mmCIF file of C-alpha atoms in Angstrom:
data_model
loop_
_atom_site.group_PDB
_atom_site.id
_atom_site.type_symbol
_atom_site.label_atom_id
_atom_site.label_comp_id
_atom_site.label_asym_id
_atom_site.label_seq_id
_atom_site.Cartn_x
_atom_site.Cartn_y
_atom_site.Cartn_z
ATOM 1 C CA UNK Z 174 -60.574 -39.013 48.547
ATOM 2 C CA UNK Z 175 -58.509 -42.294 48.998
ATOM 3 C CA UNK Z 176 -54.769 -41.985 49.221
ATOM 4 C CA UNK Z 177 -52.514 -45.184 47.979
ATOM 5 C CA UNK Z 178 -49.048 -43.486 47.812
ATOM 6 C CA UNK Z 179 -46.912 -46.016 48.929
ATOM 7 C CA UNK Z 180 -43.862 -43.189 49.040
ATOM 8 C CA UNK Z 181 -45.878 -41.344 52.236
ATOM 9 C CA UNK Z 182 -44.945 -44.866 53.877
ATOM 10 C CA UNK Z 183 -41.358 -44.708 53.092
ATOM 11 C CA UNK Z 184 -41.103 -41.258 54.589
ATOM 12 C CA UNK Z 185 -43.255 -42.223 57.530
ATOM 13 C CA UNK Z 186 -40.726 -45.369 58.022
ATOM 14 C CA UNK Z 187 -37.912 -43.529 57.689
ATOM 15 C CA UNK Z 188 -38.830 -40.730 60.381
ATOM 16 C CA UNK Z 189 -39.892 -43.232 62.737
ATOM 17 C CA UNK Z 190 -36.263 -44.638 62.526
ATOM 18 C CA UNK Z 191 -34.964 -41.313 62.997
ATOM 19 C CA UNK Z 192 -37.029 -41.209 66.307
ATOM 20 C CA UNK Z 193 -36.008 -44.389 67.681
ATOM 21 C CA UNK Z 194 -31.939 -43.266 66.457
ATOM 22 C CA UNK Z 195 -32.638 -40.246 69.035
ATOM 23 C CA UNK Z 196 -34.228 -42.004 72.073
ATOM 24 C CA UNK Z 197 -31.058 -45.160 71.465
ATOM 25 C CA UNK Z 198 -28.290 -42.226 71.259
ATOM 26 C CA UNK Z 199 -29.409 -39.819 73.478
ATOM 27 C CA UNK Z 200 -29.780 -39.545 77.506
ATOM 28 C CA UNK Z 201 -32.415 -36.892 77.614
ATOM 29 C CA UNK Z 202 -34.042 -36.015 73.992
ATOM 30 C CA UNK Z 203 -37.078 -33.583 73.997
ATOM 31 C CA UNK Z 204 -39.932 -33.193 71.078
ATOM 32 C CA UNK Z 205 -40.475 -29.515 70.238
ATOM 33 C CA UNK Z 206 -43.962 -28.825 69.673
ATOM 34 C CA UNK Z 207 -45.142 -25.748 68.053
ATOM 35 C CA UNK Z 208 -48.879 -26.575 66.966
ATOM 36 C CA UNK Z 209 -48.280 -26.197 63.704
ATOM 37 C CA UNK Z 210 -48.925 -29.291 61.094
ATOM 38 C CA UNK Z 211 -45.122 -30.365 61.256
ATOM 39 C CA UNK Z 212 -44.993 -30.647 64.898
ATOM 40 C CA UNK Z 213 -48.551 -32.631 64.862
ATOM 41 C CA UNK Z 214 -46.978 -34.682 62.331
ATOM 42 C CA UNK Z 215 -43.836 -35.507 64.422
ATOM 43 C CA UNK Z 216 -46.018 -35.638 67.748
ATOM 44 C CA UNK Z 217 -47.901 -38.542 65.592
ATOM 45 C CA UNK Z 218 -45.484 -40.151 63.936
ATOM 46 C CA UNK Z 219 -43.525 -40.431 67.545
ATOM 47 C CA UNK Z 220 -46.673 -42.063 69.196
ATOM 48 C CA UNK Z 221 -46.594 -44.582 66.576
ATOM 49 C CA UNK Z 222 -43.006 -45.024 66.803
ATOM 50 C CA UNK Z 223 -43.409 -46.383 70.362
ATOM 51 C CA UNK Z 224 -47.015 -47.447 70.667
ATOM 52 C CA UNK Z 225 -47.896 -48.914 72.685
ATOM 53 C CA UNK Z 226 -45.518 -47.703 75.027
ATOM 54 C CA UNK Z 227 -45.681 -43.864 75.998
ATOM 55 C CA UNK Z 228 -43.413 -41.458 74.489
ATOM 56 C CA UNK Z 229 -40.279 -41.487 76.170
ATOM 57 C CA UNK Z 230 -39.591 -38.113 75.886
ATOM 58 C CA UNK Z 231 -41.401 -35.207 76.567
ATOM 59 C CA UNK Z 232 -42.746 -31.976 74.330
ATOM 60 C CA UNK Z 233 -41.468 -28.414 74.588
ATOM 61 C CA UNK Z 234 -43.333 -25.559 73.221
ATOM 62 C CA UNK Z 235 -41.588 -22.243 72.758
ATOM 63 C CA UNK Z 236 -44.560 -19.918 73.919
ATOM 64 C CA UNK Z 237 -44.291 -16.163 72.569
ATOM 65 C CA UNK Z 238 -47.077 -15.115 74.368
ATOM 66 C CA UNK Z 239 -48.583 -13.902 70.672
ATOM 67 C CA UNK Z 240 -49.512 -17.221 69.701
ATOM 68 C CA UNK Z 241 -52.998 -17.572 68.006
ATOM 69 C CA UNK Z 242 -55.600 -18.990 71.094
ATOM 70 C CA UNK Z 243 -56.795 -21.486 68.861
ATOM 71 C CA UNK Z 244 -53.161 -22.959 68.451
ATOM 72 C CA UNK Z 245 -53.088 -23.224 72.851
ATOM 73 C CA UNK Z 246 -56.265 -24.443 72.431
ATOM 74 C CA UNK Z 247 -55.436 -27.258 70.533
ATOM 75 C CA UNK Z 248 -51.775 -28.235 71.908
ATOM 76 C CA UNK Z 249 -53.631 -28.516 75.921
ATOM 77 C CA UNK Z 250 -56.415 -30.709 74.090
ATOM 78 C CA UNK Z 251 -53.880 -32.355 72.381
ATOM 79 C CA UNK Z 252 -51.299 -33.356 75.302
ATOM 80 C CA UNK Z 253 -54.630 -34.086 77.727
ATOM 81 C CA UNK Z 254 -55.992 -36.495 75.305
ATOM 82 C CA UNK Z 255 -52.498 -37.978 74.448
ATOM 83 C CA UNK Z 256 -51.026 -37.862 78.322
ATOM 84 C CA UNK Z 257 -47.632 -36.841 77.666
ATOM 85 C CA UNK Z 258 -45.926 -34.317 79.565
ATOM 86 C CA UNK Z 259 -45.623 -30.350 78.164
ATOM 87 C CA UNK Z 260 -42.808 -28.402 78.642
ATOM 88 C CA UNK Z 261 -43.506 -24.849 78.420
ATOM 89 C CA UNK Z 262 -40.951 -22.171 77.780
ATOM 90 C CA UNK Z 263 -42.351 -18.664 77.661
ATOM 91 C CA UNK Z 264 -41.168 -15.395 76.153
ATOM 92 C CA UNK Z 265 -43.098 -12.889 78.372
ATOM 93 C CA UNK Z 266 -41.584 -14.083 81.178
ATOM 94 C CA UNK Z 267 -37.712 -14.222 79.605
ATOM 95 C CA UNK Z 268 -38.803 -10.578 78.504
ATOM 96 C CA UNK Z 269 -40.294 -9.918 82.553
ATOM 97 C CA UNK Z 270 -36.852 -11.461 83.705
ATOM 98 C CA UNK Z 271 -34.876 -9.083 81.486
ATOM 99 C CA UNK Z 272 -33.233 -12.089 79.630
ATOM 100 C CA UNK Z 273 -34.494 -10.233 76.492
ATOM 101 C CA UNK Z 274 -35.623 -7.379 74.891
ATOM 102 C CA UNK Z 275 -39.544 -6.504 73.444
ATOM 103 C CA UNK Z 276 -38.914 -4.502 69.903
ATOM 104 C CA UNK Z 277 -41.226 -1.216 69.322
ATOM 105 C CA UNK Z 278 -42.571 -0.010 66.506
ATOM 106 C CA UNK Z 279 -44.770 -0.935 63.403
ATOM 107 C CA UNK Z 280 -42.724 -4.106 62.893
ATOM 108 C CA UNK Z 281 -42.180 -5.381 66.551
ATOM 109 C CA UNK Z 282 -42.487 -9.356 66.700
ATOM 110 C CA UNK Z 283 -41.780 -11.658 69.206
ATOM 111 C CA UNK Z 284 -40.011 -14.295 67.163
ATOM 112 C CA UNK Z 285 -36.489 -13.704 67.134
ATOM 113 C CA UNK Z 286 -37.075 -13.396 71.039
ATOM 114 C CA UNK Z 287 -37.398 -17.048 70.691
ATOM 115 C CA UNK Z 288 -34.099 -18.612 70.431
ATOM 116 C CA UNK Z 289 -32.718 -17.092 73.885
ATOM 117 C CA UNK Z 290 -36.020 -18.547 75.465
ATOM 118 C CA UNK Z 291 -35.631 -22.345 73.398
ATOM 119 C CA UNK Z 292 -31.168 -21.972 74.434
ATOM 120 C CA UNK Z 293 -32.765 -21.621 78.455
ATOM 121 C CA UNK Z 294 -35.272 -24.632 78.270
ATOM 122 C CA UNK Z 295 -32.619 -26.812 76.799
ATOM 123 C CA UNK Z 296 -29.939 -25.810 79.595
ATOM 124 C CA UNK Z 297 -32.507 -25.807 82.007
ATOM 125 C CA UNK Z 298 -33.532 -29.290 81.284
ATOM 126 C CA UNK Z 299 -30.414 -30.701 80.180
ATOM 127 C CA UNK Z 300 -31.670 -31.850 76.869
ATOM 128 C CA UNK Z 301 -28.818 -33.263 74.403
ATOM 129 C CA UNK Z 302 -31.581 -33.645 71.442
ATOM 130 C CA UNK Z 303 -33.865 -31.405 70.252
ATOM 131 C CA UNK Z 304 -36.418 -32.815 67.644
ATOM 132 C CA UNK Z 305 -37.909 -30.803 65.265
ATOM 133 C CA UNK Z 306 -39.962 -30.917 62.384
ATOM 134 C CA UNK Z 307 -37.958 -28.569 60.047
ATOM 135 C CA UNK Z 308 -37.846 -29.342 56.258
ATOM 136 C CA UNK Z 309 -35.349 -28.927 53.346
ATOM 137 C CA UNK Z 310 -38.108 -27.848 51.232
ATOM 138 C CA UNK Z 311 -39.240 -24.749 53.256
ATOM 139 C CA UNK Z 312 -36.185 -22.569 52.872
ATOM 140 C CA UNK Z 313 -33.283 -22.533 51.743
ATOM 141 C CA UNK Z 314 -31.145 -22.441 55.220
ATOM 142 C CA UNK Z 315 -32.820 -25.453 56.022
ATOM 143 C CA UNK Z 316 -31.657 -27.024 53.123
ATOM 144 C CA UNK Z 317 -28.192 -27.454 54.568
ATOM 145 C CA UNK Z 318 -29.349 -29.375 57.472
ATOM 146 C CA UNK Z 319 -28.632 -32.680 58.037
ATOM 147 C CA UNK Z 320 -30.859 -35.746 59.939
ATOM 148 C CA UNK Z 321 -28.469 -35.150 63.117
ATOM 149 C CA UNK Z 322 -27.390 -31.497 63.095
ATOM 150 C CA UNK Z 323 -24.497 -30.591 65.666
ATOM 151 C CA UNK Z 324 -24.814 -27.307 68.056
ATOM 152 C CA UNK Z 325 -21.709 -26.410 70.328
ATOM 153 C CA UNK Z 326 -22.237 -25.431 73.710
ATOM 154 C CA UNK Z 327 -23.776 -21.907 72.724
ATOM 155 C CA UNK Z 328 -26.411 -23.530 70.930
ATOM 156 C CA UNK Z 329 -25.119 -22.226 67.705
ATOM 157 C CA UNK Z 330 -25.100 -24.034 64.689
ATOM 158 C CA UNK Z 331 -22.131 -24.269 61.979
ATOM 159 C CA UNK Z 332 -23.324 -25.757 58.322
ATOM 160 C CA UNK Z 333 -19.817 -26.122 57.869
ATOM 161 C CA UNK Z 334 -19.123 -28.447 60.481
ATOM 162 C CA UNK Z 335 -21.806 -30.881 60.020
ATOM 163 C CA UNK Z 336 -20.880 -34.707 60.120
ATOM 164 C CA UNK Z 337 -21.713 -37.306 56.951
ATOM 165 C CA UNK Z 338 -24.426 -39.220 57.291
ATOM 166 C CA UNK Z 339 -23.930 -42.579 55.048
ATOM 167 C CA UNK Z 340 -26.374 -45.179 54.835
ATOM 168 C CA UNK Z 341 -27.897 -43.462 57.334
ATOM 169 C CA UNK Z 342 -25.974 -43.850 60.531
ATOM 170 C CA UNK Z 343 -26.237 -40.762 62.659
ATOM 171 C CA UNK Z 344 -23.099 -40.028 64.866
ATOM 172 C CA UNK Z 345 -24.565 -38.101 67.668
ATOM 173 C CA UNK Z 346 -20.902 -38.272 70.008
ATOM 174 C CA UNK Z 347 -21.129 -34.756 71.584
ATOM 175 C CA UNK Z 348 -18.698 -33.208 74.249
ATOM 176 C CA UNK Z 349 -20.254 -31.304 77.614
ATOM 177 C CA UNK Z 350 -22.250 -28.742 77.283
ATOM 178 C CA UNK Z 351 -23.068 -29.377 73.200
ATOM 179 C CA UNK Z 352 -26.377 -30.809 71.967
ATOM 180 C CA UNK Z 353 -28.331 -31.971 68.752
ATOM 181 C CA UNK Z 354 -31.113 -30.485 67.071
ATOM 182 C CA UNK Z 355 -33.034 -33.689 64.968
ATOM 183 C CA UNK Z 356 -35.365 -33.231 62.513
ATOM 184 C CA UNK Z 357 -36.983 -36.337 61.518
ATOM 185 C CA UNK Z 358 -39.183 -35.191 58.600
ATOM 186 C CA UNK Z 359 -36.622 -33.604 56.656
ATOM 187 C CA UNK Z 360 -36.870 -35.779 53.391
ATOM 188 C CA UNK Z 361 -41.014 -34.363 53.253
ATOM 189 C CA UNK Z 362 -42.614 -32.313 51.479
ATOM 190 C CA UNK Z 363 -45.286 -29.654 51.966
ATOM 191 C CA UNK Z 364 -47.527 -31.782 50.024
ATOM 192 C CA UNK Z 365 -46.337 -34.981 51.301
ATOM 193 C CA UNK Z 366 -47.641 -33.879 55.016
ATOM 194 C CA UNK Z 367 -50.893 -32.826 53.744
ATOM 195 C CA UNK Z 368 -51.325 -36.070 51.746
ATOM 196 C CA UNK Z 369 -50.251 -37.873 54.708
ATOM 197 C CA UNK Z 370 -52.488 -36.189 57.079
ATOM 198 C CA UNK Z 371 -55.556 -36.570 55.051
ATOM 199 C CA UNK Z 372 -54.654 -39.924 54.837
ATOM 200 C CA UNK Z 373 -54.632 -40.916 58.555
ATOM 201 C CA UNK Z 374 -57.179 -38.593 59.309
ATOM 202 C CA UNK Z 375 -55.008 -36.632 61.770
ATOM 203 C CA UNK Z 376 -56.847 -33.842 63.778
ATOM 204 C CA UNK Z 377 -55.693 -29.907 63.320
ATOM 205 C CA UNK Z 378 -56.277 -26.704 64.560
ATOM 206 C CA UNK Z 379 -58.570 -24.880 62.887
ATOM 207 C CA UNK Z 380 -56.642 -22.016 61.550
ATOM 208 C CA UNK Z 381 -55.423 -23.988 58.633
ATOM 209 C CA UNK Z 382 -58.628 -24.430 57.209
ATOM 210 C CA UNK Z 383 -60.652 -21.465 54.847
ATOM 211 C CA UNK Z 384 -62.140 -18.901 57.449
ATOM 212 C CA UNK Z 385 -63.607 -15.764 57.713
ATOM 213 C CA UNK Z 386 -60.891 -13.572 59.953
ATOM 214 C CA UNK Z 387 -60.297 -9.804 60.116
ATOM 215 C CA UNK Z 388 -57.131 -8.887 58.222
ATOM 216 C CA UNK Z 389 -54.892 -6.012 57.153
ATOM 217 C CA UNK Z 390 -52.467 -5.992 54.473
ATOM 218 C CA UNK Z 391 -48.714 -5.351 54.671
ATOM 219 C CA UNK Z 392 -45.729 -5.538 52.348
ATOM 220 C CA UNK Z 393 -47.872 -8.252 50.721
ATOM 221 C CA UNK Z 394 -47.991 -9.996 53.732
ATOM 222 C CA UNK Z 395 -51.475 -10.982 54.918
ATOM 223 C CA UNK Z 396 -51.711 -10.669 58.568
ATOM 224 C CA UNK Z 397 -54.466 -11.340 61.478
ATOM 225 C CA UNK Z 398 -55.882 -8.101 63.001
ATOM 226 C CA UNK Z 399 -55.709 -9.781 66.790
ATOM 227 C CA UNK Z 400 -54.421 -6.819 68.799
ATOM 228 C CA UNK Z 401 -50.722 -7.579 68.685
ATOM 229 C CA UNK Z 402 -49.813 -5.568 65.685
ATOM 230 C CA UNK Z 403 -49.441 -1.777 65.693
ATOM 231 C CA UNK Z 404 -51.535 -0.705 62.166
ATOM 232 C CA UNK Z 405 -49.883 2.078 60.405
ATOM 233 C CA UNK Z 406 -52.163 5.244 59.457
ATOM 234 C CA UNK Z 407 -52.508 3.734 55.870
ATOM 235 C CA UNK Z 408 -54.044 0.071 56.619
ATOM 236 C CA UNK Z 409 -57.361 -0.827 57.387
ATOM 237 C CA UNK Z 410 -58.375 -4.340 58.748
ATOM 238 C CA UNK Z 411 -61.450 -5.706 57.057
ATOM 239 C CA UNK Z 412 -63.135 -9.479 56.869
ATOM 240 C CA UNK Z 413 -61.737 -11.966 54.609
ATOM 241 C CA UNK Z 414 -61.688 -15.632 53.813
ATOM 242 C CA UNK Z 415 -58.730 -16.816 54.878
ATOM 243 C CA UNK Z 416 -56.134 -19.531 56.187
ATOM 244 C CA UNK Z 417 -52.608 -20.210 57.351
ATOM 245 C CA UNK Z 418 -49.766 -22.454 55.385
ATOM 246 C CA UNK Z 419 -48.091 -21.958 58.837
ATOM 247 C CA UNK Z 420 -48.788 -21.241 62.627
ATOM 248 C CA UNK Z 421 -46.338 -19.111 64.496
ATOM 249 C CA UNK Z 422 -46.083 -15.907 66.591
ATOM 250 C CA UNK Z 423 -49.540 -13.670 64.745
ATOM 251 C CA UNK Z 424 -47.075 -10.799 64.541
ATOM 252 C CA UNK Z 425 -45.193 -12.541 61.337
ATOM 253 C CA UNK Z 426 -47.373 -15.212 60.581
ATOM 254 C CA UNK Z 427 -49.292 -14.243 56.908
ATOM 255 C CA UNK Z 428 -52.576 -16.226 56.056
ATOM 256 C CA UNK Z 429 -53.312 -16.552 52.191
ATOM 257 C CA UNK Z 430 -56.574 -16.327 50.565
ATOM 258 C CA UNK Z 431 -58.649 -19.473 49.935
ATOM 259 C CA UNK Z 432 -62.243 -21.366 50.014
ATOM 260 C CA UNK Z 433 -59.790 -24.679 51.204
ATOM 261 C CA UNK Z 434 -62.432 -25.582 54.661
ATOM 262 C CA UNK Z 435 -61.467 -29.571 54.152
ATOM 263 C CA UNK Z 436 -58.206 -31.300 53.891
ATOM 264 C CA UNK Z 437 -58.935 -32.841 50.438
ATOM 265 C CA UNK Z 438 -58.812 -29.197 48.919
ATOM 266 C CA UNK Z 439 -55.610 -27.931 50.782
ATOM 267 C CA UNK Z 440 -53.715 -30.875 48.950
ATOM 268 C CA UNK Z 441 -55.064 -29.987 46.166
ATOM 269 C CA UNK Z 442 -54.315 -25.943 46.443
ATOM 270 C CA UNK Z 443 -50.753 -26.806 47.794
ATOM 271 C CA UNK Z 444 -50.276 -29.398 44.628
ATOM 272 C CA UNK Z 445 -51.128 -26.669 42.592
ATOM 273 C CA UNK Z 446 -49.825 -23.689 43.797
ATOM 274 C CA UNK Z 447 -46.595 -21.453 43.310
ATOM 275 C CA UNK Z 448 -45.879 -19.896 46.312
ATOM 276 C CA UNK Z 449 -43.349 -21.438 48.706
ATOM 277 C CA UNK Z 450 -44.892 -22.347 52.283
ATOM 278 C CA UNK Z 451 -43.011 -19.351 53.712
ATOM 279 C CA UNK Z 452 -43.987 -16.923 51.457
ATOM 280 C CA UNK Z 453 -46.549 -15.542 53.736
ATOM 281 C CA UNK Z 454 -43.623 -14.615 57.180
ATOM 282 C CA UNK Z 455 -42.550 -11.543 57.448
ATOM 283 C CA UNK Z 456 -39.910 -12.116 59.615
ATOM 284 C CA UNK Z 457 -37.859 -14.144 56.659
ATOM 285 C CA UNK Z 458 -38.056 -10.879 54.324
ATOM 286 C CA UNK Z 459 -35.900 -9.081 57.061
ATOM 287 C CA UNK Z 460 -32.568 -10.102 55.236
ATOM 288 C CA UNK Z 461 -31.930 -12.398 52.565
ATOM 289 C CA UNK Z 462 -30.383 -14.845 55.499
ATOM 290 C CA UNK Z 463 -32.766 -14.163 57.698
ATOM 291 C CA UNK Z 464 -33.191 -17.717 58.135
ATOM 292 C CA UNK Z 465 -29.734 -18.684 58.008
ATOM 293 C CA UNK Z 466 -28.820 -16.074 60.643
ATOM 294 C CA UNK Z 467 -30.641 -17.100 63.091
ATOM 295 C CA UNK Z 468 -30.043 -20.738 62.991
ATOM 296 C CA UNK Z 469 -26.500 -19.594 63.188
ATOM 297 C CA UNK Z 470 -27.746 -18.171 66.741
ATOM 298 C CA UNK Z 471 -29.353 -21.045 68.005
ATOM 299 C CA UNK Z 472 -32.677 -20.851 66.350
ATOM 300 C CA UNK Z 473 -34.656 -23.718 65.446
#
């Protein structure tokens, strides 16, 4: 399939400005790096933003320690073959040091766990910008964001108390102790990410293409039968064909049923289809601002 959308080059132009706004502005900016599609995307787009200099920042992945192996599989093949420098911040060992708290039960997840863990890299490091490849389309919360969104020096986030952005000048003044959290691919779309992948032919893990995985059903939530979720009496795991929209922690992330194995047919099932990308986590049906919460708490 040949792409000739001349609007995926706009966006990509645009978010490469963004990039180059944070590395002008700021002293010590990081990438975060999840190995999911957006943070590929970014991680690409920033090469090209600099090429063929090196990135002059590096990448921080939150780690839950639940992650799916093919996900760490990819990111170390990923940063060997790009040779930038990983920053690793991991949950099991803010939950060994007693920084936070496992939940029990049924519906234990790591991923709330993650914001103290992302608030001690940043402090640790001294990053003033965090980059992140959050967009307005997935939810709602993340609709109020802006290019350049201000945190105070908790790492919590006000919507109301975000600064204009006209024409596109960012104003990222901050006092001690306060940072940024950037998010360069904010104007994009689902669709737009997967057009633009296919069209540069950008490599990705395979979990987001059709497979055969062993699954259990809950709350309408399809999730991965991987040993880190507690099945209740009622559910049984069995094969299916399967892949993932998005890749985070296994305990929340849901895969959706579909024959999509190439990246010409998840354009055209994400073109066509009327469930939003974040449909399938579990950890947004918590609360109605389950998002919005726990932005408002330092969350990404």
């Amino acid at each position: 399939m040949k792409y000739h959308l001349s609007h995926l080059k706009e966006l990509e132009s645009e978010s490469m400005y963004v990039i180059r706004e944070v590395a002008a502005q700021f002293e010590k900016p990081v990438l975060m790096f999840s190995g999911g599609k957006d943070s590929i995307l970014m991680t690409y787009l920033a090469v090209k933003a600099f090429y063929p200099a090196k990135l002059p920042f590096p990448l921080l992945h939150v780690d839950t320690g639940h992650n799916f192996p093919e996900t760490i599989a990819f990111r170390d093949a990923l940063m060997e073959k790009l040779g930038v420098k990983l920053i690793v911040g991991s949950v099991q060992e803010a939950i060994d040091s007693g920084l936070v708290t496992e939940e029990t039960g049924f519906n234990a997840s790591r991923n709330s766990l993650q914001t103290a863990t992302l608030l001690e890299a940043l402090e640790t490091h001294k990053f003033d910008a965090a980059m992140g490849g959050a967009r307005r389309d997935e939810e709602k919360a993340r609709a109020k964001e802006r290019f350049f969104s201000h945190r105070d020096e908790f790492g919590q986030w006000d919507p109301k108390n975000q600064r204009p952005e006209l024409w596109n000048i960012f104003n990222g003044k901050r006092k001690m102790g306060e940072h940024f959290r950037v998010f360069p691919i904010s104007n994009w779309t689902e669709l737009d990410v997967w057009q633009y992948l296919a069209m540069e032919g950008i490599e990705l893990p395979s979990l987001y293409f059709a497979h055969k995985r062993k699954c259990f059903v809950r709350d309408g939530v399809i999730l991965a039968d991987e040993g880190v979720v507690q099945l209740k009496p009622n559910e049984k795991a069995e094969e299916m064909m399967v892949r993932f929209r998005t890749i985070g922690d296994m305990t929340c992330t849901g895969a959706v049923l579909s024959d999509a194995d190439t990246l010409e047919k998840i354009v055209q099932e994400v073109a066509t289809t009327r469930i939003t990308e974040r449909g399938g986590r579990s950890d947004d049906k918590r609360s109605e601002t389950a998002m919005e919460d726990r932005k408002k708490q330092g969350y990404f």
